[in-house]
Amino acid sequence: MASCVKDDSTHDLETLNQIEINDTTATGVILQFDTLTIVPEIEQSIPVPEDELLYAWTLRAEDGYGDLVFLDSSRNLHKPIGVLPGDYTVTYRVTVKSTGVMFMKLFPLKVINRFSLGWLLLEDNSGTGDISIVLPNDTVVNHIYSELNPGEPLNMPLKEIGITDTYAGKYINIFSENQGIRLDYDVLLKDSEMKDWFWEAPTNLHPEKFTRLSSSLANIINNGLLHIYVAGGFPGDVKYMNALPFPGGKGADYALAPFIGIGPGPYDGKTSYTGLYYDTKTKGFLYLTGASLIPQFQFFNAPTASGAFNMNEIGKELLSMDLAYKANMYNNVFKDENGELFLYQVELANSEPATLMQNITAVNPSLKGATMFASSVLLPQVYCVKGQDIYLYEIPSNTSTPILSIAAGETITKLKINSTSMQVATWDGAQGHFYIYDIDAYGKLSLSKEFSGFGKIVDFVYKG
Amino acid sequence: MFDEPAGIYFYDGTNVVDKDSVDYSFIIKPDTLVQDTVYLYLRISGEASDVDRAVNIGFTGKTTAIEGKHFTLTPPVIKAGEYDAEVPVYLHRTEDMQDSTFVIQFEIKDNEVFRQGPTDRLLYKITVTDQLIKPSDWQTLFYGSYSKVKHQFMVSRLGTTAITISTGAQFSQIMSILQKMRVELLNYEKENGPLFDENGDRVTFPTL
């Protein structure tokens, strides 16, 4: 059964302006911090001028969790995307002002880690710490630490940046004079502070050197004392342990120089020189053993007939300890009380580790006063920095040659080396520079790349 | 309307680990401390009330501590409008704790206003002592042979009795404790000479 009723109401039915949003410009994939541009087409069934429409661009993680990020209220989107790497959805809302009716289009967006590879430069920008990155395509991105970690300023002055990769995880360590922090390796977000890395945090946080010894071992020299981190193989939390005591009943009465050599490890069946250290109080080397369970320092044995020197009685100031041109070989440059430089070569895989000692400056007086050293990992050579000049010191012949002068007005703040290149950071009083030199088969340097516009570069590391 | 009493049970407050006991030792406390407080955490199932409600807590036969001498239990009450309560238990440091460990096992019982809650949450045990007891999993590898003097030395330097897995330390932490003990023993010997245990043996910690 049906019936009809006359419509006596005063209401009117109005046809709405229907909007259809189309787009061919959205990329779908973007590098973190790149600018996302989307220029959609808007078709209206009852066209009105586009300034009578309201626009809103927002972004949220694809899974729907996380904060809604407002991007812009413009008709087209042209905004840098600074969110963490991951899968997102960009939502475009167009609202007709006169009716309040909203139309929407979704754009899937994958944000890719921009900083997975490159040189991380730890820099002092007029008293503020930060990190710049030199990407493999030679693009430089500045201020990445401060942009990714707002409100978490780095403690100053800065000292060191390094990468730790153990069974317990992969992180980037940043050390300052009296603080240390750890960044997530992938996204560079602050993960934790040094005081939380220990079962019992040292009274004085004064990190001097960090080194990853192996997948299960890392160590920190803090205020001259050695703290070991043994990761993996057992349940529960893993943290740095209390400082190791010095052998011979000295307890905590020692002060390691800020250098750590990596030994062949305790499992090779030859030696147990897990790590190499130099104590500034006894002025002798010592090594780490038993690091799998009960790490402890040991003095080296007295030299054998083939020993070039007594590992326990160096008696000089250690200026550098670098991996040399053979596995487990370390070049150690010392300075005596008269300023003379000496090379002590140590081979940790040898039953007699003291393999070579020679006075550098006795026959190379021009090297007296050199302050920075980097050993070639391919040839028996050491690069020595004295003022503006870099010298190439040839170990077998005990000779040296000046091979490079940096630009006038610049001072070298850090110098490192790998198998193919030398990296030099300089400061000209106004900005920092970062140079990469190729190393030829004879150890000579040729400028490969140059980057400028940094703060004062304190240290750098390759994230790869 | 039928008015059933609310249920009541022990609840540790964290909702992560349902602890049913706590071990307390005065040995790590300053000599001047003669009383300390441990709390019983109670929670009700059911509605809050507009009046204070007393809780009936008694002691099981496993209790060896003497109320009034070794401990004092304040009258347990769920206050008006509340769903839970922290009930202080005052532990008194007594001479006999230096060679004995005392047990207080509390048991929630029914009364006019509360019925017993879940059966596995009706008991709570406190052990209290002023001495050290050798942990069942003493780590000879890390700490060497056991002696009471060594144990006392460790606890006094660490400020905790958590030195093995069963007493609350983690494996990585045990490695750290060994390093600290090595240094602490050297510091002690510099001041006082060697430390000898109750068997006349010199206290040492292992080296490889």
XYZ file of C-alpha atoms in Angstrom:
672
model
C 0.000 0.000 0.000
C 1.333 3.462 -0.769
C 0.239 7.056 -0.445
C 1.473 10.532 -1.303
C 1.815 13.713 0.754
C 2.092 17.175 -0.675
C 5.425 18.920 0.074
C 4.482 22.212 1.705
C 7.950 22.895 3.132
C 9.967 25.996 2.283
C 13.231 23.996 1.874
C 14.976 23.894 -1.462
C 17.349 21.215 -2.803
C 20.596 22.641 -4.128
C 22.998 20.794 -6.408
C 26.448 20.596 -4.852
C 29.711 21.450 -6.527
C 31.339 18.036 -6.955
C 35.136 18.056 -7.047
C 37.330 15.429 -8.591
C 41.052 15.471 -7.789
C 43.492 13.899 -10.225
C 47.239 13.910 -10.265
C 50.142 12.794 -12.361
C 52.887 14.718 -10.550
C 53.327 12.919 -7.193
C 56.541 10.902 -7.050
C 55.631 8.268 -4.462
C 59.236 7.960 -3.278
C 61.374 10.701 -1.827
C 64.670 11.081 -0.005
C 64.345 12.397 3.526
C 64.587 16.220 3.549
C 63.962 16.483 -0.191
C 61.127 18.751 -1.329
C 57.912 17.012 -2.271
C 56.020 18.685 -5.088
C 52.467 17.736 -6.047
C 50.404 19.782 -8.492
C 46.987 18.130 -8.644
C 44.266 18.799 -11.188
C 40.954 19.945 -9.730
C 37.794 19.452 -11.727
C 34.610 21.084 -10.450
C 31.084 20.212 -11.532
C 29.960 23.764 -10.745
C 33.175 25.702 -11.162
C 34.044 28.441 -8.718
C 37.320 30.361 -8.588
C 39.998 28.274 -6.828
C 40.450 30.933 -4.178
C 36.964 29.983 -3.014
C 38.293 26.576 -2.065
C 40.225 25.668 1.082
C 43.257 23.357 0.833
C 45.044 21.211 3.402
C 48.008 18.862 2.988
C 48.745 16.457 5.835
C 50.933 13.403 6.295
C 50.665 10.388 8.552
C 52.373 7.002 8.797
C 50.770 4.479 6.474
C 49.761 2.246 9.369
C 47.714 5.100 10.812
C 49.802 5.396 13.954
C 51.916 8.378 14.862
C 51.237 12.073 14.748
C 49.399 13.800 11.962
C 51.863 16.198 10.324
C 50.414 19.334 8.783
C 52.326 20.217 5.636
C 50.656 23.204 4.018
C 47.411 24.991 3.176
C 48.348 25.889 -0.376
C 46.686 24.711 -3.579
C 49.835 22.842 -4.658
C 52.358 21.165 -2.387
C 56.001 22.182 -2.447
C 57.474 21.292 0.926
C 60.611 19.594 2.285
C 59.754 16.289 3.973
C 61.683 15.901 7.219
C 59.907 12.932 8.776
C 61.771 9.717 9.571
C 62.292 7.174 6.803
C 59.251 4.950 6.343
C 55.923 4.527 4.567
C 53.429 7.382 4.794
C 50.196 8.627 3.337
C 49.850 12.243 2.215
C 46.274 13.449 2.397
C 45.027 16.327 0.260
C 41.755 17.903 1.337
C 39.838 20.432 -0.767
C 36.866 22.112 0.879
C 34.311 24.285 -0.867
C 34.049 27.366 1.329
C 30.435 28.134 0.482
C 29.072 24.690 1.355
C 31.723 23.285 3.672
C 31.784 20.061 1.659
C 35.222 18.437 1.584
C 36.831 16.241 -1.047
C 39.942 14.211 -0.498
C 42.736 12.362 -2.287
C 45.408 10.131 -0.764
C 48.988 9.860 -2.006
C 51.208 6.989 -0.798
C 54.723 8.194 -0.006
C 57.856 6.251 0.855
C 60.512 8.362 2.602
C 63.999 6.916 2.115
C 66.917 7.409 4.481
C 69.012 10.135 2.981
C 71.936 9.515 5.280
C 72.626 5.823 4.853
C 76.019 6.541 3.258
C 78.489 9.372 3.540
C 81.061 11.222 5.591
C 79.683 12.407 8.905
C 81.526 15.547 9.978
C 81.339 16.487 13.649
C 81.646 20.236 13.811
C 81.704 23.156 16.167
C 79.537 25.978 14.812
C 80.605 28.899 16.989
C 80.078 26.956 20.171
C 77.175 24.794 18.994
C 77.794 21.204 18.037
C 76.308 19.659 14.925
C 76.873 17.115 12.179
C 77.103 17.652 8.456
C 77.127 14.857 5.933
C 78.926 14.616 2.609
C 76.844 12.234 0.509
C 78.302 9.887 -2.114
C 77.029 12.195 -4.853
C 79.067 15.011 -3.238
C 75.978 16.748 -1.938
C 76.517 18.351 1.447
C 73.709 18.514 3.983
C 74.409 20.655 7.032
C 72.896 20.673 10.501
C 71.491 17.174 10.301
C 71.990 16.467 14.009
C 70.202 19.591 15.182
C 67.376 19.174 12.674
C 66.782 15.567 13.592
C 67.247 16.122 17.327
C 65.760 19.501 18.211
C 66.078 20.328 21.884
C 68.988 17.910 22.363
C 72.072 20.126 21.969
C 75.449 18.430 21.932
C 77.606 18.952 24.963
C 80.630 21.100 24.154
C 83.504 20.981 23.451
C 83.268 18.073 21.048
C 85.889 15.358 20.779
C 85.071 12.325 18.692
C 82.526 10.625 16.451
C 82.640 6.882 15.904
C 80.580 3.883 14.908
C 79.965 0.908 17.134
C 78.664 -2.320 15.680
C 78.379 -5.211 18.102
C 75.893 -8.000 18.708
C 74.082 -5.496 20.894
C 73.373 -3.129 17.999
C 74.812 -0.550 15.646
C 75.123 3.028 16.801
C 76.962 6.264 16.232
C 78.804 7.542 19.281
C 79.477 11.219 19.811
C 81.869 12.152 22.573
C 82.296 15.554 24.120
C 84.717 16.638 26.820
C 82.431 15.507 29.629
C 79.574 13.684 27.927
C 78.802 11.054 25.359
C 75.665 10.226 23.452
C 74.626 7.484 21.104
C 72.591 7.913 17.915
C 70.504 5.300 16.183
C 72.656 4.237 13.248
C 69.929 4.400 10.626
C 67.887 7.440 11.512
C 70.487 9.412 13.528
C 68.123 10.076 16.388
C 69.581 10.372 19.876
C 69.302 6.998 21.552
C 70.926 7.357 24.959
C 73.514 9.155 27.071
C 76.839 7.812 28.210
C 75.930 7.799 31.878
C 73.382 5.074 31.109
C 75.841 2.773 29.366
C 77.536 1.556 32.550
C 76.488 -0.714 35.377
C 78.035 1.943 37.572
C 78.661 5.201 35.770
C 82.125 6.691 36.349
C 82.183 9.571 38.794
C 83.838 11.764 36.189
C 82.535 11.365 32.682
C 85.504 12.253 30.533
C 85.485 10.014 27.448
C 88.810 9.948 25.699
C 88.658 7.111 23.214
C 86.117 4.601 21.991
C 86.959 1.534 19.917
C 84.993 -1.473 18.776
C 87.330 -4.430 19.183
C 85.060 -7.058 17.672
C 81.401 -7.986 17.243
C 81.281 -8.923 20.893
C 83.679 -6.366 22.355
C 83.876 -2.617 22.620
C 85.795 -0.396 24.994
C 85.943 3.149 26.224
C 88.811 4.948 27.856
C 87.152 7.292 30.316
C 89.294 9.593 32.390
C 92.285 7.355 31.682
C 90.577 4.153 32.840
C 89.422 1.305 30.638
C 85.823 0.081 30.602
C 84.958 -3.049 28.623
C 81.650 -3.978 27.003
C 81.165 -7.678 26.372
C 78.085 -8.181 24.192
C 76.168 -11.266 23.364
C 76.224 -14.885 24.362
C 74.358 -14.460 27.629
C 70.961 -13.275 28.772
C 69.962 -9.946 30.263
C 71.076 -6.390 29.780
C 74.607 -5.668 28.659
C 76.477 -2.599 29.835
C 80.014 -1.351 30.221
C 81.657 -2.807 33.272
C 83.572 -1.066 36.006
C 87.104 0.085 35.186
C 89.663 -2.670 34.892
C 92.412 -2.640 37.497
C 96.004 -2.179 36.449
C 98.244 -5.194 36.926
C 100.839 -5.316 39.640
C 98.473 -4.252 42.403
C 98.009 -0.699 41.142
C 94.233 -0.855 40.967
C 92.909 2.324 39.416
C 96.300 4.039 39.574
C 96.842 4.345 35.839
C 95.993 6.707 32.999
C 95.774 5.322 29.505
C 96.746 7.460 26.545
C 93.723 8.017 24.271
C 94.670 5.306 21.797
C 93.513 1.719 21.362
C 94.976 -0.897 19.060
C 92.881 -3.874 18.020
C 94.559 -7.208 18.461
C 93.977 -10.511 16.716
C 91.630 -11.530 19.500
C 91.625 -14.346 21.979
C 90.403 -17.083 19.669
C 93.082 -17.262 17.003
C 95.157 -19.803 18.879
C 98.277 -17.675 18.600
C 98.089 -14.830 21.060
C 95.579 -13.299 23.374
C 96.363 -9.663 22.621
C 92.778 -8.527 22.279
C 93.613 -4.849 22.655
C 96.747 -2.702 22.846
C 97.029 0.236 25.258
C 99.670 2.622 26.571
C 99.797 3.768 30.155
C 101.049 7.307 30.655
C 102.092 6.639 34.262
C 104.307 3.582 33.792
C 105.025 4.732 30.224
C 104.684 1.231 28.860
C 102.332 -0.820 26.683
C 99.952 -3.396 28.018
C 97.373 -5.626 26.464
C 93.903 -6.956 27.124
C 93.252 -10.630 27.555
C 90.416 -12.898 28.632
C 87.952 -10.501 27.161
C 85.330 -13.165 26.514
C 84.508 -13.489 30.208
C 87.034 -11.995 32.594
C 88.862 -9.222 30.768
C 92.056 -8.058 32.361
C 95.211 -6.162 31.593
C 98.505 -7.943 31.209
C 102.039 -6.673 30.933
C 103.928 -7.881 27.900
C 106.719 -10.383 28.446
C 110.268 -9.160 28.645
C 111.726 -8.790 25.162
C 113.225 -11.812 23.474
C 116.518 -11.723 21.606
C 114.668 -10.537 18.486
C 112.741 -7.859 20.354
C 113.442 -4.327 19.178
C 112.484 -2.829 22.512
C 110.877 -3.560 25.852
C 107.110 -3.159 25.508
C 106.839 -2.290 29.177
C 109.514 0.387 29.244
C 109.015 2.990 26.532
C 109.378 6.034 28.743
C 108.028 8.550 26.234
C 104.839 10.395 25.333
C 102.611 8.573 22.847
C 101.446 10.876 20.040
C 99.727 8.393 17.754
C 98.826 4.720 17.449
C 97.743 3.686 13.953
C 97.059 0.439 12.212
C 99.912 0.007 9.708
C 100.358 -1.822 6.429
C 100.016 -5.336 7.854
C 97.188 -6.879 9.813
C 97.657 -6.444 13.557
C 100.654 -4.150 13.024
C 100.599 -0.768 14.752
C 102.816 2.232 14.172
C 103.281 4.165 17.389
C 104.888 7.588 17.249
C 106.418 8.809 20.505
C 108.010 12.054 21.624
C 110.749 12.171 24.219
C 111.421 14.979 26.662
C 113.629 16.726 24.098
C 110.960 16.702 21.446
C 112.611 13.943 19.409
C 110.190 11.646 17.598
C 110.482 7.863 17.593
C 108.650 5.101 15.787
C 107.829 1.965 17.752
C 106.299 -0.710 15.586
C 104.253 -3.437 17.279
C 102.918 -6.601 15.666
C 100.228 -8.106 17.825
C 100.105 -11.435 15.980
C 103.782 -12.072 16.717
C 105.033 -13.958 19.728
C 107.573 -11.111 19.944
C 105.466 -8.036 19.276
C 108.244 -5.428 19.514
C 109.415 -5.519 15.914
C 110.978 -2.131 15.115
C 112.170 1.026 16.832
C 113.863 3.976 15.187
C 114.557 7.602 15.925
C 112.673 9.622 13.328
C 113.946 13.110 13.940
C 117.607 12.179 14.361
C 117.830 11.948 10.575
C 114.689 13.936 9.739
C 115.055 17.066 11.873
C 112.411 18.857 9.840
C 109.805 16.577 11.397
C 110.556 17.832 14.884
C 107.424 19.592 16.070
C 105.059 17.489 13.977
C 101.722 17.187 15.738
C 99.563 14.803 13.753
C 100.298 11.432 12.208
C 98.476 8.928 10.009
C 99.933 5.617 8.902
C 99.408 4.164 5.466
C 97.535 0.872 5.569
C 99.159 -0.222 2.308
C 102.781 0.897 2.507
C 105.409 1.321 5.224
C 104.801 5.044 5.417
C 103.581 7.592 7.916
C 102.082 10.972 6.992
C 103.210 13.665 9.409
C 101.605 17.086 9.835
C 103.766 20.003 10.808
C 102.153 23.394 10.503
C 100.827 23.812 6.967
C 102.849 20.912 5.618
C 102.257 17.205 5.275
C 105.389 15.066 5.085
C 105.634 11.497 3.894
C 107.873 9.513 6.189
C 109.284 6.286 4.693
C 109.842 3.727 7.416
C 112.344 1.369 5.731
C 114.694 4.168 4.671
C 113.951 6.416 7.653
C 113.590 9.381 5.300
C 110.903 11.994 4.767
C 109.651 14.301 2.035
C 107.230 17.218 2.186
C 104.447 16.255 -0.209
C 101.689 18.725 0.414
C 101.054 22.170 1.817
C 97.539 23.126 2.704
C 96.190 26.559 1.792
C 97.668 29.540 3.597
C 95.581 30.574 6.549
C 94.209 27.091 7.124
C 95.152 24.789 9.973
C 94.591 21.049 9.969
C 92.082 20.019 12.615
C 91.907 16.314 11.785
C 93.572 13.908 9.412
C 92.647 10.298 8.715
C 93.504 7.689 6.148
C 92.075 4.577 4.572
C 93.343 2.271 1.856
C 92.546 4.605 -1.011
C 92.391 8.122 0.314
C 93.427 10.599 2.962
C 90.819 12.889 4.461
C 91.896 16.227 5.856
C 89.745 18.665 7.803
C 90.951 22.259 8.086
C 89.825 25.520 9.637
C 90.534 28.941 8.179
C 89.206 30.986 11.079
C 85.793 31.444 9.474
C 84.801 28.079 8.055
C 85.815 24.468 7.963
C 87.019 22.641 4.872
C 87.043 18.940 4.117
C 89.486 17.576 1.554
C 89.761 14.076 0.165
C 93.080 13.159 -1.423
C 93.636 10.083 -3.541
C 96.724 8.090 -2.634
C 98.750 6.670 -5.495
C 100.803 3.488 -5.497
C 103.760 5.357 -3.981
C 101.845 7.140 -1.298
C 101.689 10.507 -3.048
C 98.555 12.590 -2.659
C 96.365 14.234 -5.272
C 93.332 16.311 -4.424
C 90.169 14.484 -5.340
C 87.389 16.427 -3.681
C 86.983 19.585 -1.677
C 84.058 20.722 0.420
C 83.662 23.944 2.376
C 81.196 25.860 4.453
C 81.379 23.833 7.642
C 81.942 24.771 11.221
C 85.249 23.795 12.781
C 85.473 20.055 12.042
C 86.545 18.181 15.136
C 86.323 14.625 13.829
C 84.736 12.621 11.058
C 83.757 9.070 10.220
C 82.418 7.292 7.167
C 78.938 5.853 7.516
C 78.718 3.023 5.075
C 19.782 -5.457 46.557
C 22.401 -8.155 47.185
C 25.582 -6.566 48.577
C 28.533 -8.949 48.155
C 31.812 -8.038 49.940
C 34.608 -6.799 47.689
C 37.544 -9.112 47.024
C 40.991 -8.195 48.287
C 44.463 -9.416 47.375
C 48.161 -8.554 47.399
C 49.275 -6.577 44.390
C 52.848 -5.441 43.835
C 51.879 -2.248 42.111
C 53.845 -2.787 38.931
C 51.526 -5.224 37.198
C 54.629 -6.544 35.447
C 55.933 -9.138 37.841
C 53.617 -10.459 40.505
C 56.087 -10.627 43.355
C 54.953 -12.601 46.347
C 57.919 -11.981 48.600
C 60.760 -9.672 49.470
C 64.094 -10.381 51.109
C 65.333 -7.648 53.385
C 68.772 -7.467 54.952
C 69.976 -4.811 57.366
C 73.540 -5.862 56.506
C 73.805 -3.312 53.690
C 72.359 -0.518 55.819
C 74.263 1.874 58.061
C 74.877 0.609 61.588
C 72.783 3.484 62.889
C 69.630 2.260 61.165
C 67.532 0.337 63.704
C 64.215 0.286 61.855
C 63.138 0.244 58.247
C 59.869 -0.026 56.398
C 58.612 -2.520 53.851
C 55.174 -2.046 52.296
C 52.412 -4.512 51.579
C 50.405 -3.495 48.546
C 46.712 -4.316 48.636
C 44.075 -3.958 45.956
C 40.371 -4.642 45.927
C 38.127 -6.115 43.257
C 34.715 -4.506 43.437
C 33.467 -1.071 44.316
C 35.101 1.537 46.512
C 33.243 2.342 49.694
C 32.309 5.621 51.326
C 33.742 4.413 54.639
C 37.145 3.106 55.687
C 37.262 -0.696 55.686
C 39.632 -2.793 57.791
C 41.447 -5.700 56.159
C 42.001 -8.956 57.978
C 45.646 -9.964 57.584
C 47.010 -12.819 59.637
C 50.195 -14.910 59.632
C 50.756 -18.444 58.414
C 52.573 -21.149 60.330
C 55.742 -20.403 58.368
C 56.146 -17.166 60.269
C 59.146 -17.234 62.588
C 59.464 -13.524 63.283
C 57.837 -12.218 66.438
C 55.384 -9.374 66.043
C 56.369 -6.466 68.219
C 59.981 -7.644 68.431
C 61.084 -8.186 64.850
C 58.318 -6.290 63.116
C 55.196 -4.214 63.575
C 52.258 -4.363 61.205
C 50.136 -1.243 61.086
C 46.390 -1.972 60.964
C 45.600 -2.487 57.281
C 42.772 -0.314 55.974
C 41.290 0.463 52.582
C 40.278 4.066 52.950
C 36.948 5.446 51.796
C 36.855 6.014 48.060
C 40.091 4.052 47.505
C 40.721 0.860 45.593
C 44.151 0.063 46.977
C 46.427 0.708 49.928
C 50.080 0.630 50.949
C 50.408 -0.933 54.360
C 53.667 -0.224 56.180
C 55.448 -3.063 57.936
C 58.116 -1.759 60.295
C 61.126 -4.065 60.539
C 63.157 -3.782 63.734
C 66.872 -4.544 63.690
C 67.550 -6.987 66.503
C 70.692 -8.741 67.683
C 69.371 -12.197 66.871
C 69.136 -11.193 63.219
C 72.935 -11.274 63.054
C 72.882 -15.060 63.011
C 69.304 -15.837 61.981
C 66.852 -15.102 59.225
C 63.239 -14.536 60.199
C 60.178 -15.075 58.070
C 56.888 -13.216 58.146
C 54.282 -14.778 55.895
C 51.160 -12.670 55.701
C 47.835 -14.146 54.724
C 44.700 -12.266 53.726
C 41.599 -13.628 55.385
C 37.881 -12.982 55.010
C 36.060 -10.514 57.202
C 32.694 -8.779 57.117
C 33.655 -6.354 54.359
C 36.213 -8.246 52.284
C 36.386 -11.740 50.932
C 39.624 -13.347 49.800
C 40.676 -12.434 46.247
C 42.518 -14.683 43.776
C 44.017 -17.651 45.635
C 47.513 -17.075 44.238
C 47.565 -13.540 45.644
C 46.645 -14.128 49.230
C 50.137 -14.732 50.650
C 53.086 -12.374 50.930
C 56.389 -13.240 52.551
C 59.061 -11.013 54.036
C 62.380 -12.473 55.143
C 64.457 -10.244 57.330
C 67.982 -10.683 58.581
C 71.121 -8.811 59.518
C 73.488 -11.354 58.021
C 74.515 -12.613 54.644
C 73.475 -15.936 53.263
C 75.557 -17.580 50.549
C 73.615 -17.285 47.287
C 72.690 -20.677 45.894
C 74.334 -19.701 42.598
C 77.553 -18.190 43.965
C 79.772 -17.605 40.931
C 83.089 -19.286 41.689
C 84.304 -18.497 38.171
C 83.977 -14.783 38.796
C 84.278 -14.461 42.552
C 86.458 -17.429 43.540
C 85.818 -19.556 46.614
C 83.070 -18.411 48.940
C 83.627 -17.004 52.376
C 81.424 -14.935 54.596
C 84.108 -12.261 54.879
C 84.417 -11.985 51.098
C 80.646 -11.832 50.757
C 80.445 -9.142 53.422
C 83.235 -7.183 51.733
C 81.443 -7.314 48.375
C 78.079 -6.259 49.725
C 79.565 -3.423 51.744
C 81.357 -2.037 48.679
C 78.431 -2.507 46.316
C 75.664 -1.393 48.634
C 73.488 -4.266 47.470
C 73.155 -8.001 47.984
C 72.408 -8.478 44.276
C 75.634 -10.172 43.215
C 74.371 -13.292 41.426
C 71.523 -14.062 39.069
C 69.345 -15.437 41.883
C 69.958 -12.390 44.036
C 69.101 -9.946 41.276
C 72.247 -9.237 39.268
C 72.514 -9.762 35.525
C 75.293 -11.702 33.848
C 76.992 -8.654 32.361
C 76.708 -6.978 35.749
C 78.525 -9.870 37.436
C 81.479 -9.260 35.116
C 81.403 -5.628 36.159
C 81.218 -6.480 39.860
C 84.377 -8.567 39.558
C 86.301 -5.599 38.117
C 85.074 -3.348 40.901
C 85.968 -5.898 43.564
C 89.493 -6.236 42.217
C 90.032 -2.515 42.571
C 88.225 -2.262 45.909
C 90.267 -5.086 47.416
C 93.505 -3.441 46.321
C 92.362 -0.181 47.864
C 91.480 -2.002 51.069
C 94.827 -3.781 51.222
C 96.711 -0.535 50.732
C 95.012 0.839 53.825
C 94.727 -2.232 55.986
C 96.904 -4.992 54.616
C 95.530 -8.320 53.382
C 91.974 -9.273 54.190
C 91.606 -12.736 55.726
C 88.383 -14.682 55.862
C 86.832 -16.741 58.647
C 88.889 -19.744 57.539
C 92.175 -17.878 57.778
C 92.537 -17.664 54.000
C 93.456 -14.444 52.250
C 90.529 -12.964 50.331
C 91.257 -12.773 46.608
C 89.334 -12.510 43.371
C 90.149 -14.611 40.316
C 92.489 -13.695 37.530
C 93.085 -15.803 34.479
